[in-house]
PDB file of C-alpha atoms in Angstrom:
ATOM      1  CA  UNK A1230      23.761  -1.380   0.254  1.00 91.00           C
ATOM      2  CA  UNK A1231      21.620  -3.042  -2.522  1.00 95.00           C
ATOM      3  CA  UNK A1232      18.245  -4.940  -2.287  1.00 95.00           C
ATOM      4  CA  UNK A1233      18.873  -8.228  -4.463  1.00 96.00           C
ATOM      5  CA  UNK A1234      15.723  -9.982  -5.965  1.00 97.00           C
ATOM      6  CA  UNK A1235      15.715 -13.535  -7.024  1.00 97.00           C
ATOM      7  CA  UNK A1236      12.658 -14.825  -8.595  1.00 95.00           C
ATOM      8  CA  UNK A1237      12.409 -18.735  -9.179  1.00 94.00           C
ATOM      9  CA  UNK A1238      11.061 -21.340  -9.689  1.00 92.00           C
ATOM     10  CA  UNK A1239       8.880 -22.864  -6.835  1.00 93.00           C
ATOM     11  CA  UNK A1240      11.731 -25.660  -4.778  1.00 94.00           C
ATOM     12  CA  UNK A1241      14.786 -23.940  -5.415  1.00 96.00           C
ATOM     13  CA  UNK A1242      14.565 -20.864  -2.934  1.00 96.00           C
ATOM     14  CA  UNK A1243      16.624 -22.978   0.093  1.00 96.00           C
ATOM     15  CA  UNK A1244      19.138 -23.837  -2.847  1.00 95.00           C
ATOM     16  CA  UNK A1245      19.481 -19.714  -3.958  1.00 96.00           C
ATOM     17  CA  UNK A1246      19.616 -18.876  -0.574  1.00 96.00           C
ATOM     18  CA  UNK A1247      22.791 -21.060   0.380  1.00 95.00           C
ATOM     19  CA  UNK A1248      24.238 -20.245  -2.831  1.00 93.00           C
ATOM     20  CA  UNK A1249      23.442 -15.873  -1.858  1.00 94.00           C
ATOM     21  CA  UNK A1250      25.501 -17.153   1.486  1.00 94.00           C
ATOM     22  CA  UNK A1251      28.249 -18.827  -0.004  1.00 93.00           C
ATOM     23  CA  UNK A1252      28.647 -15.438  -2.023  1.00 92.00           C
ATOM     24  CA  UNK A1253      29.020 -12.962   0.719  1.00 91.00           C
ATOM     25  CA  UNK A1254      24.977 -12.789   2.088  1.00 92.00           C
ATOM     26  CA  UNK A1255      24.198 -12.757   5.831  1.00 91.00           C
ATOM     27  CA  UNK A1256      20.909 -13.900   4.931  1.00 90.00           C
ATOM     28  CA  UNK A1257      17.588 -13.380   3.156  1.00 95.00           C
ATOM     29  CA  UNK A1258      13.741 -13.642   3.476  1.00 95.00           C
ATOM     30  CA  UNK A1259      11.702 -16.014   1.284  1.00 97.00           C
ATOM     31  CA  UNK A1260       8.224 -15.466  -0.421  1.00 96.00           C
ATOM     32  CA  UNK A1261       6.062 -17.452  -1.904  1.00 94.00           C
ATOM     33  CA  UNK A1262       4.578 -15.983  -5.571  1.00 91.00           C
ATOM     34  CA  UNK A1263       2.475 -16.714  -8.455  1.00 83.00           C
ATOM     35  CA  UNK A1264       3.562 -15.082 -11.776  1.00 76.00           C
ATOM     36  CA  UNK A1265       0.791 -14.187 -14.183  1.00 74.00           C
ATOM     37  CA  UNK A1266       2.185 -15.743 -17.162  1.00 65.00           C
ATOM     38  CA  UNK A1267       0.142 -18.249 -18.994  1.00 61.00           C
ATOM     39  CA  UNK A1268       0.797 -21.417 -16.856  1.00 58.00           C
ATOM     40  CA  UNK A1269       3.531 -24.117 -18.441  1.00 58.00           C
ATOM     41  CA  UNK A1270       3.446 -21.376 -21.708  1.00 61.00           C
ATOM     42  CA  UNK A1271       7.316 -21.227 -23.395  1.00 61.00           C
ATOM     43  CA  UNK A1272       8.401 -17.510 -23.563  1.00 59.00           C
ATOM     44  CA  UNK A1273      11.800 -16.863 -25.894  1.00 63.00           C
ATOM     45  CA  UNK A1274      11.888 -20.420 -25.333  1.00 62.00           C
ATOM     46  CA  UNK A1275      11.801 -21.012 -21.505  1.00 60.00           C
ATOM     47  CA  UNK A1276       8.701 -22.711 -20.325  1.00 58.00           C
ATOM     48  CA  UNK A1277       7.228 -20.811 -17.678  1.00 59.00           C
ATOM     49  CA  UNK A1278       5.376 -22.002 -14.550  1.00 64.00           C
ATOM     50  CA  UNK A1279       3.207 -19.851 -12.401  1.00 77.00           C
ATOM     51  CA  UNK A1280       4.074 -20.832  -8.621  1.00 87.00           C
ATOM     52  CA  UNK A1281       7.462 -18.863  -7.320  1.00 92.00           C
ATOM     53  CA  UNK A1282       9.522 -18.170  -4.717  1.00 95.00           C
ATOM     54  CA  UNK A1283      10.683 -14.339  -4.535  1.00 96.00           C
ATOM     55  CA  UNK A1284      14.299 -14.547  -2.389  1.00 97.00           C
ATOM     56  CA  UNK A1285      14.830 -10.794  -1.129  1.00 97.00           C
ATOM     57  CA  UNK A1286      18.551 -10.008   0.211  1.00 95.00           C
ATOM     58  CA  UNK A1287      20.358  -6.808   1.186  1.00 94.00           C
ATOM     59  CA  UNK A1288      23.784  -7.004   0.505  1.00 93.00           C
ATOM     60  CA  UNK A1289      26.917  -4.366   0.931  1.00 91.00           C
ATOM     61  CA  UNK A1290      27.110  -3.134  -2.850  1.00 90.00           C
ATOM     62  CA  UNK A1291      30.390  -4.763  -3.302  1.00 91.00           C
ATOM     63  CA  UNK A1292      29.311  -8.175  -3.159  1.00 93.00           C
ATOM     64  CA  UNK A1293      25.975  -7.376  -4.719  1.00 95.00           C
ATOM     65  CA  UNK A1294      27.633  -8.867  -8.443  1.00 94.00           C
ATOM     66  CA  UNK A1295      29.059 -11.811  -7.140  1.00 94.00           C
ATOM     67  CA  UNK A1296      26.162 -13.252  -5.734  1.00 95.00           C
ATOM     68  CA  UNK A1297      24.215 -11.662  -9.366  1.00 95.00           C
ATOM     69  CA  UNK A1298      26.911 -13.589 -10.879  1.00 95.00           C
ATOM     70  CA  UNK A1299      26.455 -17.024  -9.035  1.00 94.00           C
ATOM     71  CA  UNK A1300      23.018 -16.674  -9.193  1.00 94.00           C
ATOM     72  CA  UNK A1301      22.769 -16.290 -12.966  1.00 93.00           C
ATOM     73  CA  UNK A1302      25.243 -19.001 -13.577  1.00 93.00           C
ATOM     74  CA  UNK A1303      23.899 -21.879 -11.085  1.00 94.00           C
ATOM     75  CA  UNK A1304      20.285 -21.236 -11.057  1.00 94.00           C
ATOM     76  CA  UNK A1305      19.788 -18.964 -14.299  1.00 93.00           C
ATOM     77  CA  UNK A1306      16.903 -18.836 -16.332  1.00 90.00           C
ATOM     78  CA  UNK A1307      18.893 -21.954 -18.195  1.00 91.00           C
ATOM     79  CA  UNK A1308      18.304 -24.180 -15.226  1.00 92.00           C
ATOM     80  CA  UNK A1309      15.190 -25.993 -13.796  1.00 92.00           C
ATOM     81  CA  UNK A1310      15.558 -23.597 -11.005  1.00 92.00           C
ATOM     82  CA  UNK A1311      14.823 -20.382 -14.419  1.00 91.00           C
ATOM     83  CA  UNK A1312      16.143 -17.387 -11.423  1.00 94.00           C
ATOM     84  CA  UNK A1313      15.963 -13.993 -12.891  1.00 94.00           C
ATOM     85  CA  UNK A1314      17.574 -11.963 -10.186  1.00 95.00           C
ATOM     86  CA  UNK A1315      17.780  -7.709 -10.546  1.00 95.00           C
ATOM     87  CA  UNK A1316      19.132  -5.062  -7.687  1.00 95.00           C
ATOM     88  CA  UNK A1317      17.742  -1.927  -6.451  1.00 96.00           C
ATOM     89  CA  UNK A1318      20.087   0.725  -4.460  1.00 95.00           C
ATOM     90  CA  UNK A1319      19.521   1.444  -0.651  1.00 93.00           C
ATOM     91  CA  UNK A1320      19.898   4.511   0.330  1.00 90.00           C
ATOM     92  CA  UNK A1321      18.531   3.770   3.763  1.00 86.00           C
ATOM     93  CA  UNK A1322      17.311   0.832   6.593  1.00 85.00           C
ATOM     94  CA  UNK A1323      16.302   0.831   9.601  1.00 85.00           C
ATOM     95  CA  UNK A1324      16.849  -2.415  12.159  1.00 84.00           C
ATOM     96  CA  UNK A1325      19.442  -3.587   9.584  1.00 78.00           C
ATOM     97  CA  UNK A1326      22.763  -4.501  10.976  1.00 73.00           C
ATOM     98  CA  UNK A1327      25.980  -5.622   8.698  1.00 65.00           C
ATOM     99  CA  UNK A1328      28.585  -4.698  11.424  1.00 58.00           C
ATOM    100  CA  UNK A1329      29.333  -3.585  14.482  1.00 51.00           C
ATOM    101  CA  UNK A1330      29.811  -0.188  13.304  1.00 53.00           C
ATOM    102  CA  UNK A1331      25.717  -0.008  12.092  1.00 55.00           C
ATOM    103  CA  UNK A1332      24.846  -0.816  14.988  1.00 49.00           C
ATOM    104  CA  UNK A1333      26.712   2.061  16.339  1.00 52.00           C
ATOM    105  CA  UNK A1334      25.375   4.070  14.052  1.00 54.00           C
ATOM    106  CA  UNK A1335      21.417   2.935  15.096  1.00 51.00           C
ATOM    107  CA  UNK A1336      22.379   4.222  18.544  1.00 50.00           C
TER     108      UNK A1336
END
């Protein structure tokens, strides 16, 4: 399992989220963020804007690049939406059910 972060642009998290489903996500939790970069400021030549939306998914790991992939290419940094997205492992979660056979397993 692997913890997928999207960070974007503030208005685009409903947009990510459909797009993480269309990929192979069951669903995700959305929070809203403020970066502390200098506000509007262009960085490698991206403008920046404080207010974001942080999309947080857990994902089986073989579905975890696909939805990296989709991510990057319809709502990259490239795109008014600017999504950087990175993965962390999961070793372990509690009250998190992908199948029937987690839930056997929670028993």
């Amino acid at each position: 399992m692997k913890a997928l972060y999207i960070i974007a642009n503030v208005g685009f998290a409903e947009e990510i989220v459909e797009m993480t489903r269309n990929a192979g996500a069951k669903g995700a939790t959305i929070m809203n963020a403020r970066g502390t970069a200098d506000m509007n400021k262009a960085f490698f030549g991206i403008t920046t804007s404080p207010e974001k939306e942080i999309i947080l998914t857990l994902v089986d790991a073989d579905v975890a690049d696909t939805i990296m992939a989709a991510v990057g290419e319809k709502a990259g940094v490239k795109t008014p939406a600017g999504a950087v997205c990175f993965c962390v492992p999961v070793e372990k979660a509690v009250g998190i059910r992908f199948s029937a056979a987690d839930e056997k397993a929670e028993q």
